[in-house]
Coordinates of N, CA and C in Angstrom, one line a residue:
X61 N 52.3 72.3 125.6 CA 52.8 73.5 126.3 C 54.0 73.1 127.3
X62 N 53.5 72.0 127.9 CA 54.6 71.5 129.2 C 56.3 71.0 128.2
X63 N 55.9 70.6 127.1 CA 57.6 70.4 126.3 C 57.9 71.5 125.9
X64 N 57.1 72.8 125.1 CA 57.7 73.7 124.9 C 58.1 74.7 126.1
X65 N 57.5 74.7 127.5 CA 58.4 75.4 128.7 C 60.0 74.8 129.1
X66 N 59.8 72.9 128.3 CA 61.0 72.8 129.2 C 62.1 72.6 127.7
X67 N 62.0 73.3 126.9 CA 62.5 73.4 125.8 C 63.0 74.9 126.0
X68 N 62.5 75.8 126.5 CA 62.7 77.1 127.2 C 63.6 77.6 127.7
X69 N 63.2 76.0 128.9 CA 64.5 76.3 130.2 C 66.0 75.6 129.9
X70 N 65.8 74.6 129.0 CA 67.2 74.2 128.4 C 68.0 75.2 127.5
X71 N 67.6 76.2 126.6 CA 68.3 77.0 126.1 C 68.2 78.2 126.8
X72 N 67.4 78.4 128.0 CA 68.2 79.2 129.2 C 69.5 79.2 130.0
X73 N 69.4 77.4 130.2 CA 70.3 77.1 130.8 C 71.8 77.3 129.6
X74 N 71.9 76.8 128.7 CA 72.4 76.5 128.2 C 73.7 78.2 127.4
X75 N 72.8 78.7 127.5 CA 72.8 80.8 127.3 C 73.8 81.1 128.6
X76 N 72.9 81.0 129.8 CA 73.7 80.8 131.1 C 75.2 81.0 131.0
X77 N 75.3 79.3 130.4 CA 76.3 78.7 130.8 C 77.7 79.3 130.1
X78 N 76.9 79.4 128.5 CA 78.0 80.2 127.8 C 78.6 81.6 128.2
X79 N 77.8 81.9 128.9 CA 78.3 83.5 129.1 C 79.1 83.3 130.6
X80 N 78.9 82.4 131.1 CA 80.1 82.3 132.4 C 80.9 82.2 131.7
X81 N 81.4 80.9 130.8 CA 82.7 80.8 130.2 C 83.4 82.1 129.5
X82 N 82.8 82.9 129.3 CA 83.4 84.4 128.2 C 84.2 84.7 129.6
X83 N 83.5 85.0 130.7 CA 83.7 85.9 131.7 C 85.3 85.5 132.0
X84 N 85.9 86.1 132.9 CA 87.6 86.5 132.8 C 87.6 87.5 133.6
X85 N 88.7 87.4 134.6 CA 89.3 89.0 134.9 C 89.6 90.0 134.2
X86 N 89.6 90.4 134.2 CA 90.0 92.5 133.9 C 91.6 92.0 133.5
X87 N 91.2 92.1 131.9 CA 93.0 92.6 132.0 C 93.5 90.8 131.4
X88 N 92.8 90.2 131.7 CA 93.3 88.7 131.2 C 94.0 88.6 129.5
X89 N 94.5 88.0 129.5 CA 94.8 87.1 127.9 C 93.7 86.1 127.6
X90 N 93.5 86.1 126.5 CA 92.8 85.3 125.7 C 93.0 85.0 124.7
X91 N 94.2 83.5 124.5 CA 94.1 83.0 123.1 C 93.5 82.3 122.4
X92 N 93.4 82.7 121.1 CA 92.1 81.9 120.1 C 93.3 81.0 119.3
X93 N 92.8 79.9 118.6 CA 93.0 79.3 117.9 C 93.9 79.6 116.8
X94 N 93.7 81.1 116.3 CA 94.7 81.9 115.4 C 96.1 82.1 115.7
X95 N 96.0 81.9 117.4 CA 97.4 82.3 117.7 C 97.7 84.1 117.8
X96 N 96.2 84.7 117.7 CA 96.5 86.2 118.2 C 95.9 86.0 119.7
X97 N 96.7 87.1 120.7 CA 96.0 87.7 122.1 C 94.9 88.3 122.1
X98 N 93.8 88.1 122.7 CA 93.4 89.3 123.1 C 92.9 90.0 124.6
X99 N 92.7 91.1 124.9 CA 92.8 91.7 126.0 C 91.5 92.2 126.4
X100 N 90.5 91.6 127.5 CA 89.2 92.3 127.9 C 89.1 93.8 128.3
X101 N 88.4 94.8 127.6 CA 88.2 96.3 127.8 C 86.5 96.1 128.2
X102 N 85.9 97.1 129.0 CA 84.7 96.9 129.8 C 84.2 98.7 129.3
X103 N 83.6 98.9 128.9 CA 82.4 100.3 128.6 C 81.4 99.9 129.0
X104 N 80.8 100.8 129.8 CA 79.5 100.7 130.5 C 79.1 99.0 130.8
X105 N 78.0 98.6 130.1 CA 77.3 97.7 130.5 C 78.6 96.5 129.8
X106 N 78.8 97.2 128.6 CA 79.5 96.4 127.5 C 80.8 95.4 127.3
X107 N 81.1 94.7 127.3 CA 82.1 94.1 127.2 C 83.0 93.7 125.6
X108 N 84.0 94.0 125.8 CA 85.0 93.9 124.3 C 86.2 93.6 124.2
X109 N 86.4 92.3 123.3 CA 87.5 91.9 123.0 C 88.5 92.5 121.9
X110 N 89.8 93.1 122.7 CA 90.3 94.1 121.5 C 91.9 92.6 121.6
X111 N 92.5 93.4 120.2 CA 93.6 92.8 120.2 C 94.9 93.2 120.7
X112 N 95.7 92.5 121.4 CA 96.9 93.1 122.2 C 97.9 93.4 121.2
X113 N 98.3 95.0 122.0 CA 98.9 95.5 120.8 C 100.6 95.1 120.5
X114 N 100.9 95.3 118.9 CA 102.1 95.1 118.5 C 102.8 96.3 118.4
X115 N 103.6 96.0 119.1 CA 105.1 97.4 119.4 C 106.2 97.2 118.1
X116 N 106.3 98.0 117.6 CA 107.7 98.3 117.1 C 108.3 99.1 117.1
X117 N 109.8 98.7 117.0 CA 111.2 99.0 117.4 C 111.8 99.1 116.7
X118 N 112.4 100.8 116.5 CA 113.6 101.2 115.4 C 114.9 101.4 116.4
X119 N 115.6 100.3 115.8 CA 117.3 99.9 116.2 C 118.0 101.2 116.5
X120 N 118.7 101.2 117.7 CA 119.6 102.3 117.8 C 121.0 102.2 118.2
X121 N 121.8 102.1 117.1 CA 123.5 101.6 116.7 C 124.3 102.4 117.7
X122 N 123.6 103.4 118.1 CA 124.4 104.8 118.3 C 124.7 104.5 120.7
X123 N 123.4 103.4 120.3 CA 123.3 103.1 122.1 C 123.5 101.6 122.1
X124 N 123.8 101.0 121.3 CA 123.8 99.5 121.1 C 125.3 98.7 120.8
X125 N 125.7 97.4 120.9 CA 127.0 97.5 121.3 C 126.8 95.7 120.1
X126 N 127.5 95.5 119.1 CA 127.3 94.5 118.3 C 128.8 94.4 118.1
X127 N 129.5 92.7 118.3 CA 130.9 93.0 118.2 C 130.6 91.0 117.6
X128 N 132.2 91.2 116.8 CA 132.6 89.8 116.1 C 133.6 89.3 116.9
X129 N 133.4 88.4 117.5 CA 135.0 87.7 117.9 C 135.7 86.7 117.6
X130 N 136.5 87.1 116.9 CA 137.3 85.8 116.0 C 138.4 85.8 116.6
X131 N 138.2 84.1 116.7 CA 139.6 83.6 117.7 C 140.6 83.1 117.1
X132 N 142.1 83.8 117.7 CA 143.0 83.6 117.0 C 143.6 81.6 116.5
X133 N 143.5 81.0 115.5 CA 144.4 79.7 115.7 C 145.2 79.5 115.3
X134 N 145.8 80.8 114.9 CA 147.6 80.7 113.9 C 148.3 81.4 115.7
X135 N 149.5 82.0 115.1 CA 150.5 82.2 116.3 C 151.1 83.7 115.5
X136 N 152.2 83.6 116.0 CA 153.4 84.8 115.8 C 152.8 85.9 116.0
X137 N 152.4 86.8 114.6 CA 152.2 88.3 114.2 C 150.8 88.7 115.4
X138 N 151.0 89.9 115.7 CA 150.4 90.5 116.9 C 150.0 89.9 117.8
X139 N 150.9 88.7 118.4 CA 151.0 88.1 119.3 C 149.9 87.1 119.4
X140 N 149.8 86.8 118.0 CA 148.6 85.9 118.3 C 147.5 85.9 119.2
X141 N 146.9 87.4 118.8 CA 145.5 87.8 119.8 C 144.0 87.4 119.2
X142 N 143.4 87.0 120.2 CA 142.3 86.9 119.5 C 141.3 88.5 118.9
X143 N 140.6 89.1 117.8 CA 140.0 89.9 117.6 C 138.9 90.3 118.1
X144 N 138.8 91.4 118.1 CA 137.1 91.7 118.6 C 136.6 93.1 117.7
X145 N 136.3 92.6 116.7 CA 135.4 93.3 115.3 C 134.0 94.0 115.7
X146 N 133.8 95.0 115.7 CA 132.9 96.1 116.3 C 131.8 95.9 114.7
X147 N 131.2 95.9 115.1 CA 129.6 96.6 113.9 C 129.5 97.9 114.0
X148 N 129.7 99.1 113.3 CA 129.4 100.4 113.7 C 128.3 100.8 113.4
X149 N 127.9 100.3 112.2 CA 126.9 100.9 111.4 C 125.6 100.0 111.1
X150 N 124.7 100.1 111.4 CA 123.2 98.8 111.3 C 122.1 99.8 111.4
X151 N 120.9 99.4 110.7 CA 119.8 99.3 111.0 C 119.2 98.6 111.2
X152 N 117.4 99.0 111.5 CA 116.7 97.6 111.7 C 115.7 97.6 112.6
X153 N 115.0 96.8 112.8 CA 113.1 97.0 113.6 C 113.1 95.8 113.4
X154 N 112.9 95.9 115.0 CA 111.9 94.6 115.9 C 110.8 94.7 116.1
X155 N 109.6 94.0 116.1 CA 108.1 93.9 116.3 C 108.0 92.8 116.9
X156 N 107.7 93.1 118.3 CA 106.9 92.2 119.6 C 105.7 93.1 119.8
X157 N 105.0 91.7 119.9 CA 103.4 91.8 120.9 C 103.4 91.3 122.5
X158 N 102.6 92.4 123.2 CA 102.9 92.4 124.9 C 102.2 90.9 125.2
X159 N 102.7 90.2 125.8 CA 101.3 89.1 126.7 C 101.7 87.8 125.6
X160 N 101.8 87.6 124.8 CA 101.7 86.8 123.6 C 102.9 86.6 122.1
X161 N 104.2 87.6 122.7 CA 104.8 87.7 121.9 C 104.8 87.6 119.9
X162 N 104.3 86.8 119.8 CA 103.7 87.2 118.1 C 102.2 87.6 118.3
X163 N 102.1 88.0 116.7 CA 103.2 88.3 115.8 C 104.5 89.4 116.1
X164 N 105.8 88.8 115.7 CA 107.1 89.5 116.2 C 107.9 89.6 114.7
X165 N 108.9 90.0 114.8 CA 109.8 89.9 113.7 C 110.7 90.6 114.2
X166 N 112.3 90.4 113.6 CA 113.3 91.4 113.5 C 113.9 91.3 112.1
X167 N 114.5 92.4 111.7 CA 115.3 92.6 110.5 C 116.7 93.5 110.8
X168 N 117.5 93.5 110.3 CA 118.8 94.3 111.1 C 119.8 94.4 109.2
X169 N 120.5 95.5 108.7 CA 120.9 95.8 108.3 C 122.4 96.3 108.3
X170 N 123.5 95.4 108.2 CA 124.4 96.2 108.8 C 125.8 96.4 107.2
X171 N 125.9 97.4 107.6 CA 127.2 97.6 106.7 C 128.8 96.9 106.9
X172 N 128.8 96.1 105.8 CA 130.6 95.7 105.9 C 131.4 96.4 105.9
X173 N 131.4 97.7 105.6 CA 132.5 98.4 105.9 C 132.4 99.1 107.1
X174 N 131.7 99.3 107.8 CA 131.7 99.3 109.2 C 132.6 98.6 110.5
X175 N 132.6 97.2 109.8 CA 133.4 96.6 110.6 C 135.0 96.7 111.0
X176 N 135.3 97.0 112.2 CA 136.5 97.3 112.3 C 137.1 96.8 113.8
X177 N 138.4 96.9 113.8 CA 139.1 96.4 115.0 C 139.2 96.8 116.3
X178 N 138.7 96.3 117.2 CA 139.0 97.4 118.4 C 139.5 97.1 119.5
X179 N 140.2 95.7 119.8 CA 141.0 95.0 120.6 C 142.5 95.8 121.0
X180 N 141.8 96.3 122.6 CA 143.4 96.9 122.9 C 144.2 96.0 122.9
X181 N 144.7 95.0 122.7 CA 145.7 94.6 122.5 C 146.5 95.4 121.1
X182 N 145.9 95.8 120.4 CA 146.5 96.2 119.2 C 146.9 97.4 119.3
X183 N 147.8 97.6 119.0 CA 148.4 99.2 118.6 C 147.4 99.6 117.6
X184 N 147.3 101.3 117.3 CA 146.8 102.2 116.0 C 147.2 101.4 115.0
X185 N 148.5 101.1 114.9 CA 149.3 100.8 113.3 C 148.4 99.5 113.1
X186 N 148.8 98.8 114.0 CA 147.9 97.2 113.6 C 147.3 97.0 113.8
X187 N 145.8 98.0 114.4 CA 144.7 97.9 113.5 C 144.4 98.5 112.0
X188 N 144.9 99.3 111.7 CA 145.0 100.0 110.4 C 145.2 98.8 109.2
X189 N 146.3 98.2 110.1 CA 146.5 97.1 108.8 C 145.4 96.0 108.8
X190 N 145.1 95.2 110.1 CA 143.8 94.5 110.3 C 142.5 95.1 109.4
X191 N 142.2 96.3 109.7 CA 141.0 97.2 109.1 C 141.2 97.1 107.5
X192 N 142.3 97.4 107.2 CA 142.2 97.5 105.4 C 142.4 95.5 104.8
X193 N 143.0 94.8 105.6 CA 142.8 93.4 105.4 C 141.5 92.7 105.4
X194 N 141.0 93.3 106.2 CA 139.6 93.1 106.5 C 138.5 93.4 105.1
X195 N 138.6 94.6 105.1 CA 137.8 95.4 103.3 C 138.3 94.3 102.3
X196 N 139.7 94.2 101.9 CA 140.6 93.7 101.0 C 140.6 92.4 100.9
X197 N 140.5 91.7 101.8 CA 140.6 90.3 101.7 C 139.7 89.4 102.5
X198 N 139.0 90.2 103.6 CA 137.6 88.9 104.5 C 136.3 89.3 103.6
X199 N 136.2 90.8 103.8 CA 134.6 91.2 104.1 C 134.3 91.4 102.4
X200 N 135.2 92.3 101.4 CA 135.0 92.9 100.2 C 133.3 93.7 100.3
X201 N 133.3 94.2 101.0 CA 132.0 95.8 101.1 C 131.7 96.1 99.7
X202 N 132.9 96.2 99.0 CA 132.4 96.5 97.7 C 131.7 96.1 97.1
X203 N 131.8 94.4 96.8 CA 131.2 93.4 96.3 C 129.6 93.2 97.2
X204 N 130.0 92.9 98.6 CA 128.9 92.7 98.9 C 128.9 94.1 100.9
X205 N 127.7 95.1 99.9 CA 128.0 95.7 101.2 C 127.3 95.8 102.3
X206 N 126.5 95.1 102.4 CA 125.8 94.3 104.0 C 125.5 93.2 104.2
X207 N 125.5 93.3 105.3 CA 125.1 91.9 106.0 C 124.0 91.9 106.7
X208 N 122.7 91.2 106.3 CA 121.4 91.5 106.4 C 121.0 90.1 106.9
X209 N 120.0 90.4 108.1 CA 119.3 89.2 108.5 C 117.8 89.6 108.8
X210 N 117.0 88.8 108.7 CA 115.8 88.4 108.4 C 115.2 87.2 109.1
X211 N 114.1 87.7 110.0 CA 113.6 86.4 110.3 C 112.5 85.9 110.1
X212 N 112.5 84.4 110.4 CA 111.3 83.9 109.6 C 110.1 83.1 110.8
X213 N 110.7 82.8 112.1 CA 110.2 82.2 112.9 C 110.5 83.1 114.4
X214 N 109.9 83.3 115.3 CA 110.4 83.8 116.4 C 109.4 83.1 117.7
X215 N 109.9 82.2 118.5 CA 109.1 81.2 119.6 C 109.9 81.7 121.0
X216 N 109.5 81.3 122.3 CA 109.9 82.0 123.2 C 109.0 81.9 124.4
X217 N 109.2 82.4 125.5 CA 108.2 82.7 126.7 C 108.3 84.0 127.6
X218 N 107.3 84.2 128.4 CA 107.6 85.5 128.9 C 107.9 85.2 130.4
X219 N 109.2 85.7 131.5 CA 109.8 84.9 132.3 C 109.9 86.0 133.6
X220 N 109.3 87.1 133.1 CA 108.8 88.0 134.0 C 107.9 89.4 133.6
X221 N 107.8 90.0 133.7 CA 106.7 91.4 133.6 C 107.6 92.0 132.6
X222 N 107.2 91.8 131.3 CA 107.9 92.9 130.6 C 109.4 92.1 129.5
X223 N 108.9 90.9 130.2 CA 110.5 90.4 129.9 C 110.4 89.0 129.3
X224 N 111.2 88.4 128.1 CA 111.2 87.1 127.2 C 112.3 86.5 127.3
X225 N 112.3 85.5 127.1 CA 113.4 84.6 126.0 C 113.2 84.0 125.4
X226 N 113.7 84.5 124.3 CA 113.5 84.1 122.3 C 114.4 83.4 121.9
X227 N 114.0 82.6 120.8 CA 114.7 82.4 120.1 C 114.1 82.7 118.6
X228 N 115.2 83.4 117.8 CA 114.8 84.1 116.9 C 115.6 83.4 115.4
X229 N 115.0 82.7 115.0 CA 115.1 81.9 113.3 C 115.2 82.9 112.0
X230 N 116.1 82.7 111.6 CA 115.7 83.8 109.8 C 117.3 83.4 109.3
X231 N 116.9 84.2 108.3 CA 118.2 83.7 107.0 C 119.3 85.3 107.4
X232 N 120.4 84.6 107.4 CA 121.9 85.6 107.4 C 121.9 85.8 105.8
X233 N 122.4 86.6 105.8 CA 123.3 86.9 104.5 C 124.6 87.3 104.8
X234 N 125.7 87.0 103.8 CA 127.0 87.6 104.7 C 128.0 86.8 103.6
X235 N 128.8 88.2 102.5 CA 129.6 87.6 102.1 C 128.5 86.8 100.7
X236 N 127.7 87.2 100.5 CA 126.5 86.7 99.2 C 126.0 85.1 99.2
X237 N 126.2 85.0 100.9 CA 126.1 83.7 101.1 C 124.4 83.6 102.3
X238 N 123.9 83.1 102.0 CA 121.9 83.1 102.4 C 122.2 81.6 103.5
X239 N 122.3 82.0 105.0 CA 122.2 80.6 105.6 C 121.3 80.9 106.6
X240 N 120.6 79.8 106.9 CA 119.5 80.0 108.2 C 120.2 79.8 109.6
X241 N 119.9 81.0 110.7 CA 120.7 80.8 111.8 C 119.9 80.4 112.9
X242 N 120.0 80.3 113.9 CA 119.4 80.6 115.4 C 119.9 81.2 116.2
X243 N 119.1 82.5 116.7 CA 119.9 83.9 117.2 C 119.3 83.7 119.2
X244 N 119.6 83.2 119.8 CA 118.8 83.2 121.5 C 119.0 84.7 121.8
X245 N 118.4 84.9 122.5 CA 118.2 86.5 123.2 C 117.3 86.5 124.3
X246 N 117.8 87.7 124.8 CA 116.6 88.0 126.4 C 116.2 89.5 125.8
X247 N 115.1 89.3 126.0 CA 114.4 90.9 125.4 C 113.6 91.5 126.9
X248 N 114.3 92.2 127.2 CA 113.6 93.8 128.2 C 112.4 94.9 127.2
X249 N 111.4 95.0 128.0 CA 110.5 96.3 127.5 C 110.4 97.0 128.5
X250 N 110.9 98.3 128.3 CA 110.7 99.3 129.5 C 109.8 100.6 128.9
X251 N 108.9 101.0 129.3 CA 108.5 102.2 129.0 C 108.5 102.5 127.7
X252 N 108.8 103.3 126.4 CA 108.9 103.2 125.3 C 110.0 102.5 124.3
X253 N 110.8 102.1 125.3 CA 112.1 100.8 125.0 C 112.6 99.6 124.7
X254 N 113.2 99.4 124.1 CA 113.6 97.6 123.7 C 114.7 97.8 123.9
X255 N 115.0 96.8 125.1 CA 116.8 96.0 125.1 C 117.0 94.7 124.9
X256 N 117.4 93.9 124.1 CA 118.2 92.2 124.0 C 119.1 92.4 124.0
X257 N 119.9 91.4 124.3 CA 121.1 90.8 124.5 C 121.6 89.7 124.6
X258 N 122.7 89.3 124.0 CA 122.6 87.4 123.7 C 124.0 87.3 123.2
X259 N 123.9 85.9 122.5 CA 125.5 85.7 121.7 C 124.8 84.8 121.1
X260 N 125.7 84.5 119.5 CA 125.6 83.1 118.9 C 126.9 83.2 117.8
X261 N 126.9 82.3 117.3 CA 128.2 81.8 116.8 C 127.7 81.4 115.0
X262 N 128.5 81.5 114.6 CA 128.7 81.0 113.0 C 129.9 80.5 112.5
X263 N 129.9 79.3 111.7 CA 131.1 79.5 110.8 C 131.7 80.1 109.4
X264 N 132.9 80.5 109.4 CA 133.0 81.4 108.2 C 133.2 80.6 106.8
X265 N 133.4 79.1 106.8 CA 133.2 78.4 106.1 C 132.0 78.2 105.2
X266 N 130.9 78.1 106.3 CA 129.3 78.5 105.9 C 128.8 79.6 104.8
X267 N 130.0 80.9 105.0 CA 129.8 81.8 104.0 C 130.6 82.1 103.1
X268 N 131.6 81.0 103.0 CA 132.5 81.6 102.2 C 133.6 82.6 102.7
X269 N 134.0 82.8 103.9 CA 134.9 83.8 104.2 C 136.0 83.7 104.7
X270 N 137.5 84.0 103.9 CA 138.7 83.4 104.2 C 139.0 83.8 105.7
X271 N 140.0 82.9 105.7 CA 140.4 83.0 107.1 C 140.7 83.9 107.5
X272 N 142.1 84.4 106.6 CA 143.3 85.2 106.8 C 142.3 86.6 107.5
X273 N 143.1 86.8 108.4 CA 142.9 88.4 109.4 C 143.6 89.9 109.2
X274 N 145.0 89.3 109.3 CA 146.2 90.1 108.7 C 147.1 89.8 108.4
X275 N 148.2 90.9 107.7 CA 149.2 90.4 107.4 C 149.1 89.3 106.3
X276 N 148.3 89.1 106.0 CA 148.5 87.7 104.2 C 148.6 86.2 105.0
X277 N 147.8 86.3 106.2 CA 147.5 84.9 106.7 C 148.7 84.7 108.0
X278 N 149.5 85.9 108.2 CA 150.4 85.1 109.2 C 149.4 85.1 110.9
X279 N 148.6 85.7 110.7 CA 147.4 85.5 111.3 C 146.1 84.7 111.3
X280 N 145.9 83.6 111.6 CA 144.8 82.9 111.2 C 143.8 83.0 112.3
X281 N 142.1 82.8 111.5 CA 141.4 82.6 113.2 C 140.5 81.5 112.7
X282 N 139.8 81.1 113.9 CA 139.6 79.8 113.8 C 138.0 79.8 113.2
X283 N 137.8 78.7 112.5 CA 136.5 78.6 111.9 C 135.1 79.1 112.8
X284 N 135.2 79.5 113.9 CA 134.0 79.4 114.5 C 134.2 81.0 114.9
X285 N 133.2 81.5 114.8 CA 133.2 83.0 115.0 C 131.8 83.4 115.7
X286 N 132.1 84.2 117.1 CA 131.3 84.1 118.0 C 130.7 86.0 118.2
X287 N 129.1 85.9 118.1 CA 128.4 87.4 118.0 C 128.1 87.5 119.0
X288 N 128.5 89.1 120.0 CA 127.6 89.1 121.4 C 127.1 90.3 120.8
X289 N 125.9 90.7 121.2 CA 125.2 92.2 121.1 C 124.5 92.6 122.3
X290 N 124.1 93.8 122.5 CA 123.7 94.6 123.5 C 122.7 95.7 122.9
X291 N 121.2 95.6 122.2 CA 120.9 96.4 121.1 C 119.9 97.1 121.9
X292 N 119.5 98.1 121.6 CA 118.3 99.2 122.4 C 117.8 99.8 121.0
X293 N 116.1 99.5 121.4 CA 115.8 100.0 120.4 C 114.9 101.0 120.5
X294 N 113.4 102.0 120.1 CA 113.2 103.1 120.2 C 111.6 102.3 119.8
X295 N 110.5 103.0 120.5 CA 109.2 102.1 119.5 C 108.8 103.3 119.1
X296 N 108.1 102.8 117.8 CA 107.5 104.0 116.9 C 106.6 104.2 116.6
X297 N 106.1 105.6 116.6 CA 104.7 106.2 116.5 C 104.4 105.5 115.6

């Protein structure tokens, strides 16, 4: 009798112990091994581990600011300025999780014939001609008419209430050419909102895309071509 009471008190103790360890503030994160969050909710006596939820975000072009800047390395014709190539047209949905950022994703859709010139330095006339050199001889829309990215990895930290820095991995397409990039960004969540903002660079080499800008090359820009965006997105029911 005396081993089986103290056989008792060891898996009392032991019951105890485990149930301190569960315990947590109100409201804590809890990562498992899986790599999902989750978030302590309290009903009555009860206690419940739910999963922290995943937000997604439909892109909105119309409040969002996506531009190309290709730097001039030839001379002469329009004074040898450097460009600044607007994105007008994109879609696309982000998916962030609050507290734990994945699972995340972004995908973005943008049309090549969208792209167009909008450096005051230029006159109306020379962008006109930049804009149809552009269709005709960089981008060909026809052949290939977006430029689609996709990602495959998204790592990062969260660096205040509401707020990340990502870096976001996935394949470009651009020009029928598939290359893996790395996109940095700072992502804002406000109330039912998403804003990032960032830059990163490519070369046009990478995808196949001639130099020439305008004019039949008396304009050249330099291999490295540099992306800033300003994107707001909408989360969805």
């Amino acid at each position: 009798m005396r081993s089986l009471s103290l056989v008792a008190v060891i898996v009392f103790i032991c019951m105890t112990a485990t149930g301190l360890n569960l315990q947590t503030r109100k409201g804590n994160n809890l990562p498992l091994s899986e790599g999902r969050s989750f978030s302590k909710t309290e009903q009555g006596d009860e206690t419940h581990l739910l999963p922290s939820a995943t937000h997604r975000y439909r892109l909105d072009p119309s409040q969002s600011k996506f531009t190309a800047h290709a730097l001039a390395g030839g001379l002469l014709w329009f004074k040898g300025q450097d460009h600044i190539i607007a994105i007008r047209d994109f879609t696309g949905e982000a998916q962030l999780t609050a507290g734990s950022i994945n699972p995340a994703s972004l995908q973005i859709n943008a049309k090549a014939a969208s792209m167009v010139e909008t450096s005051d330095v230029f006159t109306e006339q020379e962008k006109q001609i930049i804009n149809r050199e552009l269709r005709e001889i960089v981008l060909h829309p026809d052949q290939y008419p977006e430029i689609i990215f996709r990602s495959t990895s998204i790592t990062g930290r969260t660096t205040s209430s509401n707020q990340y820095e990502l870096k976001i991995t996935g394949d470009l397409t651009l020009h029928g050419v598939t290359r893996q990039i790395t996109i940095p960004t700072t992502v804002n969540l406000a109330g039912n909102g998403l804003r990032a903002r960032g830059e990163f660079a490519i070369k046009r080499s990478d995808f196949k895309v001639k130099a020439t800008s305008a004019m039949h090359g008396l304009i050249r820009v330099k291999d490295k071509v540099k992306f800033t965006y300003a994107i707001v997105g909408h989360e969805r029911e």
